[in-house]
Amino acid sequence: RNEAHCVECVYYIGVYGWSASNFTIVATTSTGVTTLQLGVPAAGRLSAGERAAYRVFVDDASDALRVTLTPLTGDADLFVSTSTQHPDAASFTWASTSAGDDLLYISASDPRFGTGVYFVGVVAVSNSSYTLSAVTSGELRLFHGRPQRASLPALEWQYFVLSVPFGATAFTLTVTPSFGDPDLYLSVDERPTLEAHTWSATASGGDTLTLREDDAHWCAPPCAYRAGVFAWAATNFSAVAV
């Protein structure tokens, strides 16, 4: 046992960049529970009947928590608990067991919601690969070529942050709804709004924006693009950058 080990305390981890960098960081405990970073999707793969456990920390009781499970292949179910480290169909506080995408929106007005640790269980109905994300009022990070699924009620925003890889000379951002009509807005470094944005795509149905390095507002790495998806009506959609 490490003498510096502590229980029910917070570890602070620092990452120093000797040069500009883009990275993800994952922490897994000895109990097999992986810590999710808010806004950063985690990828997983399970065989039928297998399960994976995650946890996410919420430190502001005024925020709602939205947990999204996006299957890339197969089907898996989503369970969340505030007490069980490995939630499943037998023990959970919230659950979504739809075929395909699963979304749990835990409102700040829910009497069971508060600050603390939320345990997330993914149970594979069939052989599955997936992405899992948890977000409060913050942003989801988009990784190139990896679709990110989200749902929105009417007149709400979902924000994404996208860092363009070094050496890239163009990228395309696409929003594809399964229902509803989300519109796409994009800016550099700041969140776009309906009134203040640099680029937009507001066609009925899906929207696509393609930026190239000859654009007057092109931002060379390591700056960040911030995309906003606005829902005029309730919508479910995927966003991907390539």
Short mmCIF file of C-alpha atoms in Angstrom, two decimals, residues 41-211:
data_model
loop_
_atom_site.label_atom_id
_atom_site.label_comp_id
_atom_site.label_asym_id
_atom_site.label_seq_id
_atom_site.Cartn_x
_atom_site.Cartn_y
_atom_site.Cartn_z
CA PRO A 41 -16.13 11.03 -25.15
CA ALA A 42 -14.66 7.66 -24.20
CA ALA A 43 -14.59 4.74 -26.62
CA GLY A 44 -15.30 1.15 -25.67
CA ARG A 45 -15.89 -2.33 -27.06
CA LEU A 46 -17.85 -5.14 -25.39
CA SER A 47 -18.96 -8.65 -26.26
CA ALA A 48 -22.61 -9.58 -25.74
CA GLY A 49 -23.38 -9.77 -22.02
CA GLU A 50 -20.24 -7.93 -20.94
CA ARG A 51 -20.36 -4.65 -19.05
CA ALA A 52 -18.14 -1.65 -18.39
CA ALA A 53 -18.22 0.78 -15.48
CA TYR A 54 -17.43 4.50 -15.44
CA ARG A 55 -17.82 7.39 -13.06
CA VAL A 56 -18.17 11.13 -13.51
CA PHE A 57 -17.91 13.92 -10.96
CA VAL A 58 -20.45 16.76 -10.78
CA ASP A 59 -19.47 19.71 -8.59
CA ASP A 60 -22.27 22.18 -9.38
CA ALA A 61 -25.82 21.32 -8.32
CA SER A 62 -27.23 23.98 -10.65
CA ASP A 63 -26.10 22.02 -13.73
CA ALA A 64 -28.06 19.27 -15.38
CA LEU A 65 -26.18 16.11 -16.35
CA ARG A 66 -26.57 14.54 -19.79
CA VAL A 67 -25.06 11.10 -20.42
CA THR A 68 -25.03 9.83 -24.01
CA LEU A 69 -24.22 6.32 -25.25
CA THR A 70 -23.69 6.17 -29.01
CA PRO A 71 -23.31 2.66 -30.51
CA LEU A 72 -20.99 2.43 -33.49
CA THR A 73 -21.82 -1.25 -33.93
CA GLY A 74 -24.28 -3.50 -32.09
CA ASP A 75 -26.43 -2.38 -29.18
CA ALA A 76 -25.77 -1.61 -25.52
CA ASP A 77 -27.84 -0.23 -22.65
CA LEU A 78 -27.09 2.65 -20.30
CA PHE A 79 -27.50 2.76 -16.50
CA VAL A 80 -26.58 5.46 -13.98
CA SER A 81 -26.49 5.29 -10.18
CA THR A 82 -25.34 7.47 -7.32
CA SER A 83 -24.71 4.50 -5.02
CA THR A 84 -23.86 1.37 -7.05
CA GLN A 85 -20.39 1.35 -8.61
CA HIS A 86 -21.44 -1.10 -11.33
CA PRO A 87 -25.03 -0.19 -12.22
CA ASP A 88 -27.01 -2.57 -14.40
CA ALA A 89 -30.60 -3.67 -14.99
CA ALA A 90 -30.82 -5.00 -11.44
CA SER A 91 -29.49 -1.91 -9.68
CA PHE A 92 -29.74 1.63 -11.06
CA THR A 93 -31.16 5.08 -10.40
CA TRP A 94 -31.69 6.08 -14.04
CA ALA A 95 -31.70 3.88 -17.15
CA SER A 96 -32.07 4.05 -20.92
CA THR A 97 -32.49 0.75 -22.75
CA SER A 98 -33.54 1.83 -26.25
CA ALA A 99 -32.33 0.00 -29.31
CA GLY A 100 -29.55 2.17 -30.74
CA ASP A 101 -28.65 5.47 -29.07
CA ASP A 102 -29.29 5.91 -25.35
CA LEU A 103 -29.55 9.29 -23.64
CA LEU A 104 -30.13 10.17 -20.00
CA TYR A 105 -30.93 13.77 -19.12
CA ILE A 106 -30.80 14.26 -15.36
CA SER A 107 -32.29 17.63 -14.55
CA ALA A 108 -31.08 19.86 -11.73
CA SER A 109 -34.70 19.81 -10.52
CA ASP A 110 -34.64 16.02 -10.10
CA PRO A 111 -34.75 15.43 -6.31
CA ARG A 112 -32.15 12.68 -6.71
CA PHE A 113 -29.69 15.02 -8.44
CA GLY A 114 -26.87 16.78 -6.61
CA THR A 115 -23.12 17.17 -6.46
CA GLY A 116 -20.93 14.11 -6.12
CA VAL A 117 -20.04 10.95 -8.01
CA TYR A 118 -22.30 9.41 -10.64
CA PHE A 119 -21.57 5.81 -11.64
CA VAL A 120 -22.32 4.84 -15.24
CA GLY A 121 -22.80 1.28 -16.44
CA VAL A 122 -22.76 0.12 -20.06
CA VAL A 123 -24.16 -3.38 -20.67
CA ALA A 124 -23.82 -4.96 -24.11
CA VAL A 125 -27.01 -6.46 -25.52
CA SER A 126 -24.99 -7.68 -28.51
CA ASN A 127 -21.35 -7.37 -29.55
CA SER A 128 -20.88 -3.61 -29.42
CA SER A 129 -18.46 -0.76 -29.97
CA TYR A 130 -19.52 2.64 -28.71
CA THR A 131 -18.68 6.10 -27.49
CA LEU A 132 -19.83 7.36 -24.10
CA SER A 133 -19.93 10.97 -22.98
CA ALA A 134 -21.14 12.98 -20.03
CA VAL A 135 -21.65 16.72 -20.11
CA THR A 136 -23.17 19.36 -17.86
CA SER A 137 -23.42 22.90 -19.20
CA GLY A 138 -20.01 22.58 -20.82
CA GLU A 139 -18.78 21.48 -24.21
CA LEU A 140 -18.31 18.11 -25.85
CA ARG A 141 -14.98 17.52 -27.54
CA LEU A 142 -15.11 16.30 -31.14
CA PHE A 143 -12.37 13.95 -32.32
CA HIS A 144 -11.74 13.69 -36.05
CA GLY A 145 -13.71 10.89 -37.65
CA ARG A 146 -15.54 9.91 -34.45
CA PRO A 147 -19.29 10.71 -34.51
CA GLN A 148 -20.76 12.20 -31.36
CA ARG A 149 -24.48 11.77 -30.67
CA ALA A 150 -26.55 14.32 -28.72
CA SER A 151 -30.17 15.21 -28.05
CA LEU A 152 -31.65 18.62 -27.36
CA PRO A 153 -35.02 19.99 -26.28
CA ALA A 154 -36.45 22.87 -28.28
CA LEU A 155 -34.60 26.20 -28.16
CA GLU A 156 -31.48 24.79 -26.49
CA TRP A 157 -27.79 24.65 -27.49
CA GLN A 158 -25.17 21.92 -27.52
CA TYR A 159 -21.61 23.16 -27.88
CA PHE A 160 -18.59 21.29 -29.21
CA VAL A 161 -14.89 22.10 -29.27
CA LEU A 162 -12.73 20.92 -32.16
CA SER A 163 -8.96 21.18 -32.37
CA VAL A 164 -7.66 20.90 -35.92
CA PRO A 165 -4.71 18.49 -36.25
CA PHE A 166 -1.31 19.96 -37.02
CA GLY A 167 -0.74 20.08 -40.76
CA ALA A 168 -4.44 20.00 -41.64
CA THR A 169 -5.43 22.24 -44.54
CA ALA A 170 -9.20 21.71 -44.38
CA PHE A 171 -11.94 20.02 -42.39
CA THR A 172 -15.65 19.30 -42.77
CA LEU A 173 -18.15 19.45 -39.93
CA THR A 174 -21.46 17.65 -40.44
CA VAL A 175 -24.61 17.51 -38.31
CA THR A 176 -27.08 14.75 -39.21
CA PRO A 177 -30.44 14.60 -37.40
CA SER A 178 -32.45 11.44 -36.82
CA PHE A 179 -35.36 13.78 -36.14
CA GLY A 180 -35.85 17.52 -35.69
CA ASP A 181 -33.98 20.35 -37.40
CA PRO A 182 -30.69 21.35 -35.72
CA ASP A 183 -28.76 24.30 -37.15
CA LEU A 184 -24.97 24.57 -37.12
CA TYR A 185 -22.90 27.61 -36.11
CA LEU A 186 -19.13 27.89 -35.86
CA SER A 187 -16.63 30.39 -34.44
CA VAL A 188 -12.99 30.47 -33.37
CA ASP A 189 -12.18 30.34 -29.66
CA GLU A 190 -15.60 31.66 -28.51
CA ARG A 191 -18.99 30.00 -28.41
CA PRO A 192 -21.18 31.05 -31.33
CA THR A 193 -24.65 32.51 -30.89
CA LEU A 194 -27.50 33.11 -33.29
CA GLU A 195 -26.35 36.71 -33.65
CA ALA A 196 -22.56 36.35 -33.34
CA HIS A 197 -20.81 33.62 -35.30
CA THR A 198 -18.30 33.31 -38.13
CA TRP A 199 -19.85 30.49 -40.16
CA SER A 200 -23.29 28.91 -40.22
CA ALA A 201 -25.33 26.23 -42.00
CA THR A 202 -29.06 26.44 -41.44
CA ALA A 203 -30.67 24.27 -44.11
CA SER A 204 -33.71 22.16 -43.28
CA GLY A 205 -32.48 18.76 -42.08
CA GLY A 206 -28.75 18.06 -41.97
CA ASP A 207 -26.07 20.75 -42.19
CA THR A 208 -22.46 20.74 -43.38
CA LEU A 209 -19.63 23.28 -43.14
CA THR A 210 -16.31 22.87 -44.96
CA LEU A 211 -13.39 25.14 -44.06
#
